[in-house]
XYZ file of C-alpha atoms in Angstrom:
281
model
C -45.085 37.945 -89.806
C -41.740 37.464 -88.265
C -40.301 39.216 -85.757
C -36.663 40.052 -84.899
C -35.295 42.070 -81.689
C -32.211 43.474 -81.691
C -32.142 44.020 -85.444
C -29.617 46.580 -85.495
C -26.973 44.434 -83.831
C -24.401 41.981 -85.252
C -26.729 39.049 -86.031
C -29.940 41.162 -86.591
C -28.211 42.963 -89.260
C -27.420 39.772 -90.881
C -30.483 38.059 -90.019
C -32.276 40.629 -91.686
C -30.167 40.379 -95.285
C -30.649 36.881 -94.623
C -34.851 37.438 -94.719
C -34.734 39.394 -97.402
C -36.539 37.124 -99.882
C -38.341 35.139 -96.945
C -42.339 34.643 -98.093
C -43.470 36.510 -94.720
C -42.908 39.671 -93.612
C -40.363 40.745 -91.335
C -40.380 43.602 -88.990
C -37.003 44.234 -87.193
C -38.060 47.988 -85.180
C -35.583 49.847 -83.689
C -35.835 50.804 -79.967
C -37.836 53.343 -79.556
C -40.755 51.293 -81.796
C -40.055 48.239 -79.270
C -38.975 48.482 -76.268
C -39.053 44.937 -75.122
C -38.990 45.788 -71.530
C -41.626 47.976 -71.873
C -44.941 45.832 -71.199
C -47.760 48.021 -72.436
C -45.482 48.692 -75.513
C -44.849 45.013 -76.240
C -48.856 43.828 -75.540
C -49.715 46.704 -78.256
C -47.025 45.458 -80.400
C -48.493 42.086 -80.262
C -52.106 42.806 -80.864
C -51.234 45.329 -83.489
C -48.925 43.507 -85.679
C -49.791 39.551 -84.752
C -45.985 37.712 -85.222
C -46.053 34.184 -85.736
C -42.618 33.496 -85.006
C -39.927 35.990 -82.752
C -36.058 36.124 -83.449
C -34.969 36.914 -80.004
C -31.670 38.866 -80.618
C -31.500 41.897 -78.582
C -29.915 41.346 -75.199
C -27.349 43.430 -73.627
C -24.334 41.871 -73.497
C -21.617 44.097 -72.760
C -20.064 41.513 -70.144
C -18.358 43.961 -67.831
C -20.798 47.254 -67.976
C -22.779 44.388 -66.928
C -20.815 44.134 -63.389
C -21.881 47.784 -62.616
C -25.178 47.941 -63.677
C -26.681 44.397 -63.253
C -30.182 45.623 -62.902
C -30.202 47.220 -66.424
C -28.377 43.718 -68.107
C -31.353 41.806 -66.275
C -33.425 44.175 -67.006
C -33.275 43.943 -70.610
C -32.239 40.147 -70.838
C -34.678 38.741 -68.118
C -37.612 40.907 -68.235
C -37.131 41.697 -71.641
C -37.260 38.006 -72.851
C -40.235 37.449 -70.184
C -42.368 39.752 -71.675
C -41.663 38.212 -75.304
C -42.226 34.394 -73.677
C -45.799 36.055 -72.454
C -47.201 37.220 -75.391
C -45.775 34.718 -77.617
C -47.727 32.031 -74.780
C -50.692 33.849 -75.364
C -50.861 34.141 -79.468
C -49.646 31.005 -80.289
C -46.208 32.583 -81.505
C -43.172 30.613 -81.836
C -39.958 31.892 -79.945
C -36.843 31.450 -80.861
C -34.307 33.012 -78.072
C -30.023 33.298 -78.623
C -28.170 32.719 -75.535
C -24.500 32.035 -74.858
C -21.551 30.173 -74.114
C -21.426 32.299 -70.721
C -24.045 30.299 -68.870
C -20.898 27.647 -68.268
C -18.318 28.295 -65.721
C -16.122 26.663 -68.376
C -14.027 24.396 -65.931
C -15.401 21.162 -68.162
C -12.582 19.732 -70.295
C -14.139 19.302 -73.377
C -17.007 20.515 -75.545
C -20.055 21.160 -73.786
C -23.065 19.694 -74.300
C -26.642 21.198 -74.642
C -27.800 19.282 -70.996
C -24.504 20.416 -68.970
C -25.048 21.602 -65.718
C -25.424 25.678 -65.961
C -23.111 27.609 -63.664
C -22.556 31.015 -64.853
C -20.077 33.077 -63.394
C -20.886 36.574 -64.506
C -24.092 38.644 -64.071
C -24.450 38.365 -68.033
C -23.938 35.352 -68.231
C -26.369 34.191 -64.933
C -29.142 36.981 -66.743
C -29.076 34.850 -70.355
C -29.189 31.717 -68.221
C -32.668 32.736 -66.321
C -33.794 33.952 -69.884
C -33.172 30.504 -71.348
C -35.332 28.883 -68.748
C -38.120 31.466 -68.846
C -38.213 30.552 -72.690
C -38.173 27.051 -71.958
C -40.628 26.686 -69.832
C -43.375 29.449 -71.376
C -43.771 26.896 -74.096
C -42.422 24.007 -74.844
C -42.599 24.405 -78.712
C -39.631 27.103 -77.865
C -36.115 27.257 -79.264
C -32.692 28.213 -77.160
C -29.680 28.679 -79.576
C -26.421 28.681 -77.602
C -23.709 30.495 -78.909
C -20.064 32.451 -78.702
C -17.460 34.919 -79.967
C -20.181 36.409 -82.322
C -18.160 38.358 -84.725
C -20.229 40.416 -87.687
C -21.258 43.175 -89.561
C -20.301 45.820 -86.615
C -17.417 48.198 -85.111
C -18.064 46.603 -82.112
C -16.816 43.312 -82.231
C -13.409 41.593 -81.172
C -12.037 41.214 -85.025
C -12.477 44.921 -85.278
C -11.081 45.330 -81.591
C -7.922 43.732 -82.211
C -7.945 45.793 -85.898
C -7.824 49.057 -83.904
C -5.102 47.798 -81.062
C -3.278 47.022 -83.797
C -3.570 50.446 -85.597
C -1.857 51.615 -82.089
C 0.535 49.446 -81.083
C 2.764 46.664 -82.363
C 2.376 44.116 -79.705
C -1.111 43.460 -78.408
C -1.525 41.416 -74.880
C -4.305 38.365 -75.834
C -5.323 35.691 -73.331
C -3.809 32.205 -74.406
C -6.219 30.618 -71.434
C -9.431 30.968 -72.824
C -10.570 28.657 -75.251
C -13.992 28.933 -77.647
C -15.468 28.846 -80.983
C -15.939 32.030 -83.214
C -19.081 32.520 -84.639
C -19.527 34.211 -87.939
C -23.084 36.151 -87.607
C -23.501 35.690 -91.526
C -23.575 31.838 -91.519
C -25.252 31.671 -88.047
C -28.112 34.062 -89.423
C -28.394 31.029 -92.154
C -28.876 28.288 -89.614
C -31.016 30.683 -88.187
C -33.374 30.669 -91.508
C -33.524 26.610 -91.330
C -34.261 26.620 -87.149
C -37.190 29.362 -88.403
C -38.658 26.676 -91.050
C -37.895 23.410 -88.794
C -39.377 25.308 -85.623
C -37.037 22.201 -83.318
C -38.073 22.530 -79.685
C -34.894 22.593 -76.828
C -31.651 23.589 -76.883
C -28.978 23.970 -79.324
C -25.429 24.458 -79.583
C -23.830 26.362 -82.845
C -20.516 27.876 -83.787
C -18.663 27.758 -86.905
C -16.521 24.139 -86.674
C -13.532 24.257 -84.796
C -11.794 26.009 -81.799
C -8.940 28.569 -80.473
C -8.107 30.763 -77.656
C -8.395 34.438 -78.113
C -4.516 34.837 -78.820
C -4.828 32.349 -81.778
C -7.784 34.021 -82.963
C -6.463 37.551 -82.807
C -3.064 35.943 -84.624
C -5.396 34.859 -87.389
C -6.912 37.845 -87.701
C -3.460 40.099 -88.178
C -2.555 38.014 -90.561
C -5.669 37.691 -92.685
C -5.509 41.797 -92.094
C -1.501 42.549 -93.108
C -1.140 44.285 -90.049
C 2.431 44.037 -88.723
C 1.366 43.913 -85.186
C 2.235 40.883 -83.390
C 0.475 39.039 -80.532
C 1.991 38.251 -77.064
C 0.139 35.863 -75.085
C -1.105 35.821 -71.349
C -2.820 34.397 -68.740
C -6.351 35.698 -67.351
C -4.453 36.820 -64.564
C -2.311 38.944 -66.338
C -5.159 40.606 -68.619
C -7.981 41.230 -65.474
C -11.533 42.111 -66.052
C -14.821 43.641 -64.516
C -16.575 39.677 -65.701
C -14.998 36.397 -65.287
C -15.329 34.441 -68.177
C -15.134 31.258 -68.793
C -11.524 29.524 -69.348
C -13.588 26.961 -71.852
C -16.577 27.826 -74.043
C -16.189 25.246 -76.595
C -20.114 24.204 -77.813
C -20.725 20.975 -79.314
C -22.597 20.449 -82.401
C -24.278 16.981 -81.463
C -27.188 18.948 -81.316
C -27.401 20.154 -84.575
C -26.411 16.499 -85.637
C -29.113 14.805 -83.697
C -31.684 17.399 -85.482
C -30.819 17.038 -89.087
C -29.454 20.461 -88.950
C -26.027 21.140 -90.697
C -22.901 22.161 -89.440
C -21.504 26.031 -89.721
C -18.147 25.839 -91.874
C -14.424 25.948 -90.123
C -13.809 29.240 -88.360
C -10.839 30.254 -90.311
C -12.819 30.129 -93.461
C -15.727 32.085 -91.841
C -12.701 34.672 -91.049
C -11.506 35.485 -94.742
C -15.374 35.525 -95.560
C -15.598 38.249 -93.346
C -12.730 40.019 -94.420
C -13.458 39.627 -97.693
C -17.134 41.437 -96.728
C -15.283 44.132 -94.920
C -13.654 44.938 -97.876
C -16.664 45.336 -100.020
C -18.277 47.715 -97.563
């Protein structure tokens, strides 16, 4: 049996479309079935339902609520994955754990590599970065997937974000200083499928192939929408917030190369897929 957290969110949802036709079951409960912080509940989850394999996607990531309540982000991304790592230890299970580009302080120039020194610089970013070595070193059979500017089936995300400045006002600020790789949750959830029948131990980096800053990617996404709005670009400092982020999040793929795993496709194309799967909803 496979197990996924966070199966209501952006990748869960299309993790789970993805498993549809997988030979083994797949349980993806909502909250109040799970509550990974919960360590009674996850023990009797274990023992009732025996998972050979986790899909660690729950986490709570919104960067800047994070700021004001950093017990409840490390509460659910630390003790939450801890708990998982414990029980997975004890059955045999294999973990596989998403993390992100935020555990970099992003002052590298260039991609970053899957051994780079960690230096996060927000309290999400420093929570996903204990998770990733409490996953690590539970067992070393585990997986870490790295990656960024997740963008899926969801209101929530920065496509629709920019959608909805855009449906009030003609010129939307976007930071030009910021640089990463957008992540399509459809193809990820695919390379996702292949890390779940591989089982690779370590680290990896994905994104879909290539890179932008925010205000190119928010350009891209107008036009791929019609919208009339246009983007004006700024600096960081111009467009403050609760988090600091990292200036560069760009994740290399050598990873993926080293492991026989293939690539995600170019960004832009992931962009009109989505578009094209927003208009069939």
């Amino acid at each position: 049996m496979i197990l996924i957290t966070g199966g209501s969110g952006q990748l869960g949802t299309s993790l789970r479309r993805a498993l549809q036709d997988y030979p083994d079951e797949v349980l993806a409960p909502p909250h109040v079935e799970l509550d990974i912080t919960a360590p009674a509940q996850v023990s009797a989850f274990f023992r009732e339902k025996k998972p050979d394999a986790v899909l660690h996607c729950a986490a709570f990531n919104a960067v800047d609520t994070a700021e004001e309540h950093p017990a409840l982000c490390c509460r659910t991304n630390i003790l939450g994955t801890q708990l998982l790592a414990q029980e997975c230890r004890r059955t045999g299970a294999y973990l596989l754990s998403i993390s992100s580009d935020f555990v970099f302080d992003g002052k590298k120039t260039g991609a970053y590599e899957t051994g780079d020194a960690k230096h996060p610089l927000s309290i999400y970013g420093y929570s996903k970065s204990v998770a990733e070595d409490i996953v690590l070193q539970s067992d070393a059979r585990n997986t870490v997937l790295r990656i960024s500017w997740l963008f899926g089936r969801s209101p929530t995300n920065f496509v629709e974000a920019i959608l909805q400045a855009a449906e009030r006002r003609p010129l939307l600020d976007v930071v030009s200083d910021q640089i990463g790789c957008p992540t399509y949750a459809d193809d990820l959830a695919s390379l996702l499928l292949e890390l779940l029948r591989q089982r690779p131990a370590g680290i990896f980096h994905a994104a879909n192939e290539g890179c932008c800053s925010r205000a190119a990617f928010a350009e891209k996404i107008l036009q791929l929408s019609g919208s009339g709005a246009a983007v004006r670009a700024v600096s960081s400092a111009e467009y403050p917030s609760k988090a600091h982020r990292p200036r560069n999040s760009v994740l290399s793929k050598a990873s993926l190369d080293a492991a026989g795993l293939r690539r995600l496709p170019p960004w832009e194309d992931a962009l009109a897929r989505y578009f094209s799967q927003r208009k069939g909803r």
